[in-house]
Short mmCIF file of C-alpha atoms in Angstrom, two decimals:
data_model
loop_
_atom_site.label_atom_id
_atom_site.label_comp_id
_atom_site.label_asym_id
_atom_site.label_seq_id
_atom_site.Cartn_x
_atom_site.Cartn_y
_atom_site.Cartn_z
CA MET A 1 -12.45 -58.55 -120.52
CA SER A 2 -9.34 -56.82 -120.65
CA SER A 3 -5.98 -58.26 -121.73
CA LEU A 4 -4.50 -58.68 -118.28
CA ASP A 5 -8.21 -61.08 -117.19
CA LEU A 6 -7.67 -62.94 -120.37
CA ARG A 7 -4.48 -64.11 -119.22
CA ASP A 8 -4.77 -64.89 -115.72
CA LYS A 9 -7.01 -67.33 -116.67
CA LEU A 10 -4.96 -68.69 -119.10
CA LYS A 11 -2.66 -69.44 -117.00
CA ASP A 12 -5.19 -72.01 -115.25
CA VAL A 13 -5.76 -74.14 -118.43
CA GLN A 14 -4.12 -77.43 -118.02
CA SER A 15 -2.64 -78.59 -121.63
CA PRO A 16 -3.53 -81.94 -123.06
CA SER A 17 -1.14 -84.80 -121.46
CA GLU A 18 0.00 -86.02 -124.35
CA VAL A 19 0.79 -82.63 -126.34
CA VAL A 20 4.34 -81.30 -125.10
CA SER A 21 4.74 -77.56 -126.18
CA PRO A 22 8.94 -77.14 -126.08
CA PRO A 23 10.26 -74.54 -125.06
CA THR A 24 10.65 -70.86 -126.21
CA GLY A 25 12.49 -69.94 -129.15
CA LEU A 26 13.70 -73.71 -129.24
CA VAL A 27 11.07 -75.92 -131.44
CA SER A 28 12.50 -79.50 -132.97
CA PRO A 29 11.88 -80.48 -136.80
CA PRO A 30 9.77 -83.77 -137.54
CA ALA A 31 11.41 -87.06 -137.24
CA ASP A 32 11.19 -87.95 -140.51
CA VAL A 33 13.29 -84.27 -141.90
CA ALA A 34 15.78 -85.41 -138.82
CA THR A 35 16.18 -88.48 -140.86
CA VAL A 36 17.24 -87.43 -143.31
CA THR A 37 19.26 -84.57 -142.41
CA THR A 38 21.53 -87.09 -140.71
CA ALA A 39 21.41 -89.77 -143.75
CA MET A 40 22.53 -86.91 -146.45
CA GLU A 41 25.70 -85.66 -143.63
CA HIS A 42 27.41 -89.12 -144.47
CA VAL A 43 26.78 -88.60 -148.20
CA SER A 44 30.03 -88.90 -150.48
CA VAL A 45 29.04 -86.68 -153.36
CA SER A 46 32.06 -88.72 -156.39
CA LYS A 47 32.87 -87.55 -160.18
CA SER A 48 32.04 -90.95 -161.96
CA GLU A 49 32.85 -91.77 -165.45
CA PRO A 50 29.99 -91.03 -167.66
CA VAL A 51 28.18 -93.96 -169.15
CA VAL A 52 29.30 -94.39 -172.68
CA LYS A 53 25.86 -96.56 -174.83
CA LYS A 54 26.89 -96.89 -178.34
CA GLY A 55 25.57 -99.23 -181.13
CA SER A 56 27.17 -102.61 -182.14
CA ALA A 57 25.76 -103.35 -185.55
CA GLY A 58 26.98 -102.37 -188.45
CA LYS A 59 30.76 -101.52 -190.07
CA GLU A 60 32.53 -99.73 -187.39
CA VAL A 61 33.94 -96.09 -188.97
CA LYS A 62 36.88 -94.03 -187.40
CA MET A 63 35.42 -89.94 -187.81
CA THR A 64 36.79 -86.58 -186.78
CA ALA A 65 34.79 -84.02 -184.77
CA ASN A 66 35.89 -80.44 -185.13
CA TYR A 67 36.71 -80.01 -181.34
CA VAL A 68 40.17 -79.50 -180.05
CA ARG A 69 40.80 -80.71 -176.43
CA LEU A 70 41.89 -78.32 -174.17
CA GLU A 71 44.78 -79.90 -171.42
CA VAL A 72 43.91 -77.83 -167.69
CA ALA A 73 45.42 -78.58 -164.39
CA SER A 74 42.77 -79.45 -162.65
CA GLU A 75 44.39 -77.58 -159.36
CA LYS A 76 44.61 -74.70 -160.45
CA GLY A 77 42.70 -71.93 -159.78
CA MET A 78 40.60 -68.83 -160.79
CA TYR A 79 40.12 -65.48 -159.29
CA GLU A 80 37.06 -63.55 -160.97
CA TYR A 81 37.01 -59.93 -160.10
CA GLU A 82 34.70 -57.15 -160.72
CA VAL A 83 36.21 -53.66 -161.50
CA ARG A 84 34.25 -50.09 -161.39
CA PHE A 85 35.59 -47.23 -162.44
CA ASP A 86 34.96 -43.71 -160.34
CA PRO A 87 34.72 -41.59 -162.57
CA PRO A 88 32.58 -44.06 -164.80
CA ILE A 89 35.04 -44.59 -167.87
CA ASP A 90 32.60 -44.92 -171.30
CA SER A 91 35.60 -45.70 -173.41
CA ARG A 92 36.22 -49.78 -173.51
CA ASP A 93 39.53 -49.03 -174.70
CA GLU A 94 40.70 -46.55 -171.98
CA ARG A 95 39.72 -49.29 -169.24
CA PHE A 96 41.76 -51.53 -170.73
CA LYS A 97 44.58 -49.17 -170.81
CA LEU A 98 44.05 -48.24 -167.05
CA ILE A 99 43.88 -51.65 -165.93
CA GLY A 100 47.43 -51.86 -168.15
CA GLN A 101 48.78 -49.64 -165.72
CA MET A 102 48.26 -52.04 -162.67
CA LYS A 103 50.97 -54.66 -163.24
CA GLU A 104 52.48 -53.92 -159.82
CA THR A 105 49.26 -55.18 -158.63
CA PHE A 106 47.47 -57.39 -161.12
CA GLY A 107 51.16 -59.54 -162.07
CA PRO A 108 51.62 -59.95 -165.77
CA THR A 109 48.96 -63.03 -166.19
CA LYS A 110 45.66 -61.19 -166.02
CA THR A 111 41.98 -61.27 -168.48
CA PHE A 112 40.21 -58.32 -168.54
CA ASP A 113 36.63 -58.15 -171.03
CA GLY A 114 36.05 -55.18 -169.32
CA VAL A 115 33.91 -55.48 -166.90
CA CYS A 116 35.32 -58.70 -165.84
CA LEU A 117 39.34 -59.26 -164.81
CA TYR A 118 40.50 -62.72 -164.39
CA LEU A 119 43.30 -63.45 -161.89
CA PRO A 120 44.84 -66.60 -161.13
CA HIS A 121 45.71 -65.16 -157.66
CA GLN A 122 43.58 -63.62 -154.89
CA LEU A 123 44.41 -59.63 -154.31
CA PRO A 124 45.30 -58.97 -150.76
CA GLU A 125 42.26 -56.89 -150.05
CA ASP A 126 39.19 -57.43 -150.79
CA PRO A 127 37.56 -55.08 -152.68
CA ALA A 128 40.77 -53.38 -153.59
CA HIS A 129 40.78 -49.69 -153.97
CA LEU A 130 43.13 -48.88 -156.16
CA GLN A 131 44.39 -45.45 -158.52
CA ALA A 132 45.33 -44.64 -161.97
CA GLU A 133 46.10 -41.71 -164.34
CA HIS A 134 43.27 -41.63 -166.91
CA PRO A 135 45.03 -42.01 -170.29
CA LEU A 136 43.96 -38.59 -172.04
CA ASP A 137 43.85 -35.88 -169.65
CA SER A 138 45.76 -37.86 -167.22
CA SER A 139 43.37 -36.96 -164.48
CA LYS A 140 42.52 -39.54 -161.08
CA VAL A 141 40.51 -42.45 -161.70
CA ASN A 142 39.86 -44.75 -158.71
CA LEU A 143 39.01 -48.22 -159.49
CA THR A 144 37.40 -50.86 -157.06
CA VAL A 145 38.16 -54.28 -157.87
CA THR A 146 35.84 -56.85 -155.65
CA LEU A 147 36.16 -60.38 -155.41
CA LYS A 148 32.88 -62.50 -156.93
CA HIS A 149 33.81 -66.05 -157.36
CA VAL A 150 36.00 -68.35 -157.12
CA LYS A 151 36.59 -71.01 -159.41
CA LYS A 152 38.94 -74.07 -160.97
CA LEU A 153 39.94 -74.09 -164.71
CA ASN A 154 37.87 -77.53 -164.87
CA ASP A 155 34.87 -76.03 -163.73
CA SER A 156 32.06 -75.24 -166.52
CA LYS A 157 30.94 -72.21 -164.86
CA SER A 158 35.01 -71.01 -166.32
CA ILE A 159 33.57 -71.15 -170.03
CA GLN A 160 33.14 -67.21 -170.15
CA PHE A 161 36.81 -66.78 -168.61
CA TYR A 162 37.98 -68.91 -171.91
CA ASN A 163 35.81 -67.13 -174.59
CA THR A 164 37.18 -64.07 -173.23
CA LEU A 165 40.91 -65.45 -173.81
CA PHE A 166 40.83 -66.88 -177.19
CA ARG A 167 39.00 -63.57 -178.11
CA ARG A 168 42.52 -61.85 -177.04
CA ILE A 169 44.43 -65.07 -178.90
CA MET A 170 42.29 -64.12 -182.25
CA ASN A 171 43.73 -60.52 -181.62
CA THR A 172 47.31 -61.21 -181.30
CA LEU A 173 46.55 -63.77 -183.75
CA LYS A 174 46.03 -60.76 -186.36
CA MET A 175 42.61 -61.79 -186.84
CA VAL A 176 39.76 -59.41 -188.18
CA GLN A 177 36.73 -59.97 -185.81
CA MET A 178 33.33 -59.52 -187.45
CA ASN A 179 30.16 -60.34 -185.42
CA LYS A 180 31.55 -62.83 -183.70
CA ASN A 181 33.44 -64.33 -186.34
CA PHE A 182 37.37 -64.18 -186.94
CA TYR A 183 39.00 -63.80 -190.11
CA ASP A 184 42.65 -63.55 -191.28
CA PRO A 185 43.44 -60.48 -194.34
CA ARG A 186 46.72 -61.97 -194.60
CA ALA A 187 45.57 -65.01 -196.13
CA GLY A 188 43.07 -63.91 -198.50
CA HIS A 189 42.67 -64.78 -202.04
CA MET A 190 41.94 -62.48 -204.91
CA VAL A 191 38.85 -63.15 -207.25
CA PRO A 192 39.85 -60.85 -210.00
CA GLN A 193 37.43 -61.79 -212.56
CA HIS A 194 34.56 -60.34 -210.06
CA LYS A 195 36.27 -57.57 -207.91
CA LEU A 196 35.94 -60.18 -205.01
CA GLU A 197 38.78 -61.05 -202.15
CA ILE A 198 37.85 -63.79 -200.12
CA TRP A 199 39.12 -63.85 -196.31
CA PRO A 200 39.13 -67.49 -194.73
CA GLY A 201 38.54 -67.66 -191.15
CA TYR A 202 37.27 -69.52 -187.96
CA VAL A 203 33.84 -69.98 -186.02
CA THR A 204 35.35 -70.65 -182.12
CA ALA A 205 33.18 -71.42 -178.67
CA VAL A 206 34.81 -72.92 -175.64
CA GLN A 207 32.25 -75.59 -174.54
CA ASP A 208 31.98 -78.14 -171.95
CA PHE A 209 31.30 -81.91 -171.79
CA GLU A 210 32.04 -84.79 -170.16
CA GLY A 211 35.28 -85.28 -171.60
CA GLY A 212 36.29 -81.83 -169.92
CA VAL A 213 37.02 -78.52 -171.95
CA MET A 214 37.23 -78.65 -175.54
CA LEU A 215 37.32 -75.49 -178.04
CA TRP A 216 34.43 -75.78 -180.79
CA CYS A 217 36.01 -74.60 -184.20
CA ASP A 218 34.53 -74.93 -187.73
CA VAL A 219 36.13 -72.74 -190.63
CA SER A 220 34.57 -69.73 -192.12
CA HIS A 221 34.84 -66.85 -195.14
CA LYS A 222 34.05 -63.57 -195.16
CA VAL A 223 33.52 -62.14 -199.02
CA LEU A 224 34.67 -58.68 -199.29
CA ARG A 225 34.20 -56.64 -202.44
CA THR A 226 36.73 -54.47 -204.13
CA GLN A 227 34.55 -51.86 -204.55
CA THR A 228 34.53 -49.20 -202.41
CA ALA A 229 31.40 -47.18 -201.09
CA TYR A 230 33.13 -44.57 -203.23
CA ASP A 231 33.08 -45.80 -205.68
CA LEU A 232 28.74 -47.20 -205.27
CA ILE A 233 28.49 -43.58 -204.83
CA LYS A 234 29.95 -42.91 -208.63
CA ASP A 235 27.86 -45.46 -210.01
CA ILE A 236 24.38 -44.28 -208.58
CA ILE A 237 25.29 -40.72 -209.89
CA ALA A 238 26.07 -42.01 -213.15
CA GLN A 239 22.49 -43.09 -213.87
CA LYS A 240 21.09 -39.25 -213.34
CA LEU A 241 18.16 -40.64 -211.30
CA PRO A 242 15.62 -38.31 -210.28
CA ASP A 243 16.42 -38.77 -206.25
CA MET A 244 19.85 -39.42 -206.48
CA GLN A 245 20.60 -39.21 -202.77
CA ALA A 246 17.64 -40.98 -201.88
CA ALA A 247 19.13 -44.28 -204.06
CA VAL A 248 22.61 -43.60 -202.34
CA THR A 249 20.57 -43.59 -198.88
CA LYS A 250 18.78 -46.90 -200.30
CA SER A 251 22.03 -48.68 -201.17
CA LEU A 252 24.08 -47.85 -198.21
CA LEU A 253 21.76 -47.70 -195.25
CA GLY A 254 22.39 -51.04 -193.16
CA ALA A 255 25.35 -52.25 -195.21
CA VAL A 256 28.90 -53.52 -193.30
CA ILE A 257 32.14 -51.51 -194.46
CA LEU A 258 35.47 -52.93 -193.97
CA THR A 259 38.01 -49.45 -193.51
CA ARG A 260 41.40 -50.95 -195.23
CA TYR A 261 43.60 -48.50 -192.58
CA ASN A 262 42.53 -50.43 -189.29
CA ASN A 263 40.56 -54.03 -190.47
CA LYS A 264 37.51 -52.84 -188.63
CA CYS A 265 34.22 -53.49 -189.93
CA TYR A 266 30.99 -50.63 -189.24
CA ARG A 267 27.61 -50.66 -190.08
CA VAL A 268 26.56 -47.41 -192.39
CA ASP A 269 23.63 -46.10 -190.29
CA ASP A 270 23.06 -42.55 -192.06
CA ILE A 271 24.68 -40.46 -194.91
CA ASP A 272 25.87 -36.90 -193.88
CA TRP A 273 25.31 -34.97 -196.93
CA THR A 274 26.50 -31.98 -195.36
CA MET A 275 29.35 -32.95 -193.93
CA THR A 276 32.75 -34.02 -196.09
CA PRO A 277 36.95 -34.93 -195.70
CA SER A 278 37.32 -30.84 -195.14
CA SER A 279 35.22 -30.72 -192.29
CA LYS A 280 36.90 -29.81 -189.36
CA PHE A 281 36.69 -31.72 -185.75
CA THR A 282 38.20 -32.01 -182.52
CA ASP A 283 40.43 -34.92 -181.89
CA HIS A 284 40.64 -36.37 -178.04
CA THR A 285 43.51 -33.94 -177.49
CA GLY A 286 41.09 -30.54 -178.03
CA GLU A 287 42.87 -29.91 -181.64
CA GLU A 288 40.97 -28.61 -184.69
CA LYS A 289 41.56 -30.42 -187.44
CA SER A 290 39.81 -31.76 -190.79
CA PHE A 291 39.44 -35.24 -191.80
CA MET A 292 41.74 -35.10 -194.73
CA ASP A 293 44.49 -33.87 -192.65
CA TYR A 294 43.82 -36.32 -189.65
CA TYR A 295 44.24 -39.27 -192.18
CA LYS A 296 47.17 -38.05 -193.85
CA LYS A 297 49.03 -37.42 -190.21
CA GLN A 298 47.56 -40.74 -188.90
CA TYR A 299 47.64 -43.15 -191.93
CA ASN A 300 49.82 -41.06 -194.99
CA ILE A 301 46.34 -41.79 -196.44
CA ALA A 302 45.72 -38.85 -198.98
CA ILE A 303 42.18 -38.53 -199.36
CA LYS A 304 41.57 -38.00 -203.86
CA ASP A 305 37.90 -36.20 -203.06
CA PRO A 306 37.58 -33.40 -200.58
CA LYS A 307 33.59 -32.80 -201.24
CA GLN A 308 32.46 -36.51 -201.21
CA PRO A 309 29.82 -37.03 -198.32
CA MET A 310 30.91 -38.99 -195.43
CA LEU A 311 29.33 -42.18 -194.00
CA ILE A 312 28.24 -42.00 -190.23
CA SER A 313 28.06 -45.17 -188.19
CA ARG A 314 26.79 -45.43 -184.50
CA ALA A 315 29.34 -47.13 -182.08
CA LYS A 316 28.03 -50.33 -180.61
CA LYS A 317 27.70 -50.19 -176.97
CA LYS A 318 29.15 -52.48 -175.35
CA THR A 319 29.08 -51.57 -170.88
CA HIS A 320 26.09 -50.39 -168.69
CA GLU A 321 28.05 -46.88 -168.75
CA GLU A 322 27.66 -46.46 -172.25
CA ALA A 323 23.94 -47.37 -172.40
CA ASP A 324 23.63 -42.78 -172.77
CA VAL A 325 26.06 -42.33 -174.72
CA ALA A 326 25.43 -41.41 -178.05
CA LYS A 327 28.88 -42.28 -180.22
CA LEU A 328 29.13 -41.09 -184.10
CA ILE A 329 31.33 -42.46 -185.98
CA ALA A 330 31.76 -40.10 -189.11
CA LEU A 331 33.89 -42.23 -191.89
CA VAL A 332 35.00 -41.74 -195.39
CA PRO A 333 33.52 -43.89 -198.44
CA GLU A 334 36.48 -43.29 -200.69
CA LEU A 335 38.44 -45.97 -197.39
CA CYS A 336 35.16 -47.82 -196.98
CA ASN A 337 35.69 -51.26 -198.87
CA MET A 338 31.74 -53.21 -199.12
CA THR A 339 31.10 -56.34 -197.74
CA GLY A 340 29.22 -59.21 -198.71
CA LEU A 341 27.58 -59.80 -202.19
CA SER A 342 25.35 -57.32 -203.98
CA GLU A 343 21.47 -59.24 -204.80
CA GLU A 344 22.97 -59.04 -208.52
CA GLN A 345 26.13 -60.70 -207.97
CA ARG A 346 24.30 -63.59 -205.76
CA ALA A 347 22.33 -64.35 -209.11
CA ASN A 348 25.44 -64.62 -211.25
CA PHE A 349 25.78 -68.53 -211.87
CA ASN A 350 29.43 -67.86 -213.03
CA LEU A 351 30.20 -65.55 -210.05
CA MET A 352 29.09 -68.18 -207.22
CA LYS A 353 31.03 -71.03 -208.92
CA ASP A 354 34.20 -68.99 -208.96
CA MET A 355 33.55 -68.10 -205.32
CA ALA A 356 33.11 -71.64 -204.61
CA ALA A 357 36.18 -73.24 -205.49
CA TYR A 358 37.63 -71.41 -202.10
CA THR A 359 34.48 -71.07 -199.94
CA ARG A 360 33.37 -75.46 -199.52
CA GLN A 361 35.71 -77.05 -198.71
CA ASP A 362 35.66 -81.31 -198.57
CA PRO A 363 36.61 -82.81 -194.93
CA LYS A 364 40.11 -83.34 -195.75
CA LYS A 365 40.84 -79.65 -196.03
CA ARG A 366 38.17 -78.78 -193.49
CA VAL A 367 40.50 -80.60 -191.04
CA ALA A 368 43.84 -79.17 -192.84
CA SER A 369 42.27 -76.00 -191.86
CA LEU A 370 41.63 -76.89 -188.34
CA LYS A 371 45.15 -78.34 -187.24
CA THR A 372 46.95 -75.46 -189.46
CA PHE A 373 45.46 -73.08 -187.41
CA SER A 374 45.99 -75.25 -183.82
CA LYS A 375 49.07 -75.05 -185.11
CA ARG A 376 49.13 -71.41 -185.58
CA ILE A 377 48.24 -70.61 -181.92
CA ASN A 378 50.56 -73.22 -180.10
CA GLU A 379 53.70 -72.01 -182.20
CA ASN A 380 52.69 -68.31 -181.98
CA PRO A 381 55.36 -67.41 -178.90
CA GLU A 382 52.98 -64.64 -177.11
CA THR A 383 49.75 -66.69 -177.24
CA LYS A 384 52.13 -69.75 -176.08
CA LYS A 385 53.25 -67.47 -172.92
CA TRP A 386 49.10 -66.43 -172.41
CA LEU A 387 48.05 -70.14 -172.30
CA ASP A 388 51.79 -71.37 -169.74
CA ASP A 389 51.25 -68.60 -167.90
CA TRP A 390 47.39 -70.33 -167.28
CA LYS A 391 49.24 -73.36 -166.52
CA LEU A 392 46.80 -75.00 -170.42
CA SER A 393 47.45 -76.14 -172.69
CA PHE A 394 46.28 -76.44 -176.73
CA ASN A 395 46.01 -79.79 -178.13
CA THR A 396 47.41 -79.89 -181.83
CA GLU A 397 45.08 -83.36 -182.57
CA LEU A 398 41.39 -82.65 -183.17
CA VAL A 399 38.92 -85.41 -181.71
CA LYS A 400 38.20 -88.97 -182.88
CA LEU A 401 35.37 -90.71 -182.63
CA ARG A 402 33.79 -94.40 -183.63
CA ALA A 403 30.83 -94.70 -185.89
CA ASN A 404 28.93 -97.72 -187.37
CA ASP A 405 27.32 -97.74 -190.73
CA ASP A 406 24.78 -99.53 -190.40
CA ARG A 407 23.17 -98.58 -193.74
CA PRO A 408 20.41 -101.29 -195.84
CA ARG A 409 22.03 -103.69 -197.31
CA VAL A 410 20.17 -104.73 -200.48
CA THR A 411 21.11 -108.44 -202.63
CA LEU A 412 20.00 -109.52 -205.79
CA THR A 413 20.15 -113.03 -207.38
CA ALA A 414 18.56 -114.67 -210.28
CA ARG A 415 15.61 -115.69 -208.52
CA GLN A 416 11.95 -114.47 -208.27
CA PRO A 417 12.34 -111.15 -206.54
CA HIS A 418 11.28 -110.91 -203.34
CA THR A 419 11.81 -109.67 -200.35
CA THR A 420 12.97 -109.90 -196.41
CA THR A 421 13.34 -108.09 -193.68
CA THR A 422 15.56 -107.99 -190.91
CA HIS A 423 15.77 -106.29 -187.81
CA HIS A 424 19.45 -104.98 -185.31
CA ASN A 425 18.53 -104.33 -182.37
CA HIS A 426 20.61 -101.18 -180.91
CA GLN A 427 22.06 -100.32 -178.11
CA PRO A 428 20.23 -96.12 -177.15
CA HIS A 429 23.09 -93.29 -177.37
CA HIS A 430 20.41 -90.38 -175.67
CA HIS A 431 16.65 -91.86 -176.85
CA HIS A 432 15.46 -95.27 -178.57
CA PRO A 433 15.31 -94.47 -182.15
CA PRO A 434 12.89 -97.27 -184.26
CA PRO A 435 15.43 -100.41 -185.25
CA THR A 436 17.42 -100.55 -188.48
CA THR A 437 15.44 -102.46 -191.58
CA THR A 438 17.92 -104.39 -194.15
CA THR A 439 15.91 -105.36 -197.04
CA THR A 440 16.66 -108.23 -198.92
CA THR A 441 15.80 -108.97 -202.99
CA THR A 442 16.00 -112.58 -204.44
#
């Protein structure tokens, strides 16, 4: 039977009376789905205050948390853009310079992290096609700025923006970043008897809570040695070991060193025994010069030993474009200070005791340090201007909390000893804890 004959036979088949076929292209949803959809249209979502649950037993105690509240203008908006460079720009520093050339387009208030650009206003075009000059060779670089998100500053999704902004604030306060922490070299404490220097610093992160956006902050310390990598190499050479190069490599490989001339940290990934400060390299202008000439001209530093080997550090790849580019940084051991403690130093009881006088702080000192930090942010003209431009304010007081001290109470009398136990019922905070037991001995 052909398809045409089958179609003609189907025309003669009557549909059951209880089955009604909808018109072509118009299918009605089930009754229960339609009812739910209609009900949801009339539901209004309102933001309610958080439910506070706390116990009532015990003595009330006032406490302070290491959080500082950020006052945010709820009506203030933030526009998140993605910036693409053509041709691709590998260097993060050069990207910042290119963005800096667009001041007329972006305005004075902006925050950039290498890829994402945050603005308090929307650009007239989306995407915006801009052109800048490469800071090294003045070649043309095309920028494509595309709007990705529109957020409120009091939105929990804006946390990345806040963390980028506070990294910029830390750099303005002349803090030195090591890993994810920031340290203040100007407030360092010398421990001359152990050839150490201790830098105070802070661990910070912006987080969103039921009570609003807050800056989590804690005190941290970084231990630096006054010993340079060059001193360490000389000490190993003086031991006259059979395989001197292997011993030096074992001591330095993986170590984190600090270059005092720019207060930057690098990880030692290799040692080049064929390269010395007298070796020549080609700088960004295409000029060939030795490392000795470079440091003398750039930092006015005269390198004493022209024959020392060079330390090699592989630059961190901060963007996707940099993933396939191998960047090697050559460092002079004479200008690199060692960080952290050696195993021998950790085993020195007197050293650890003297160091603890600076690194171990009681709660009162920690609170004082955090208040000093928040005061510095509010009193620095440049950081205050950034906060004002974004309509943000930084509270100088730490967050206050109330807690209950419900420790077991023990009563002693002259009678024969026996123990009685009473239980206190508590309102749970997040879960149901076991009842607290109070023991009385008489």
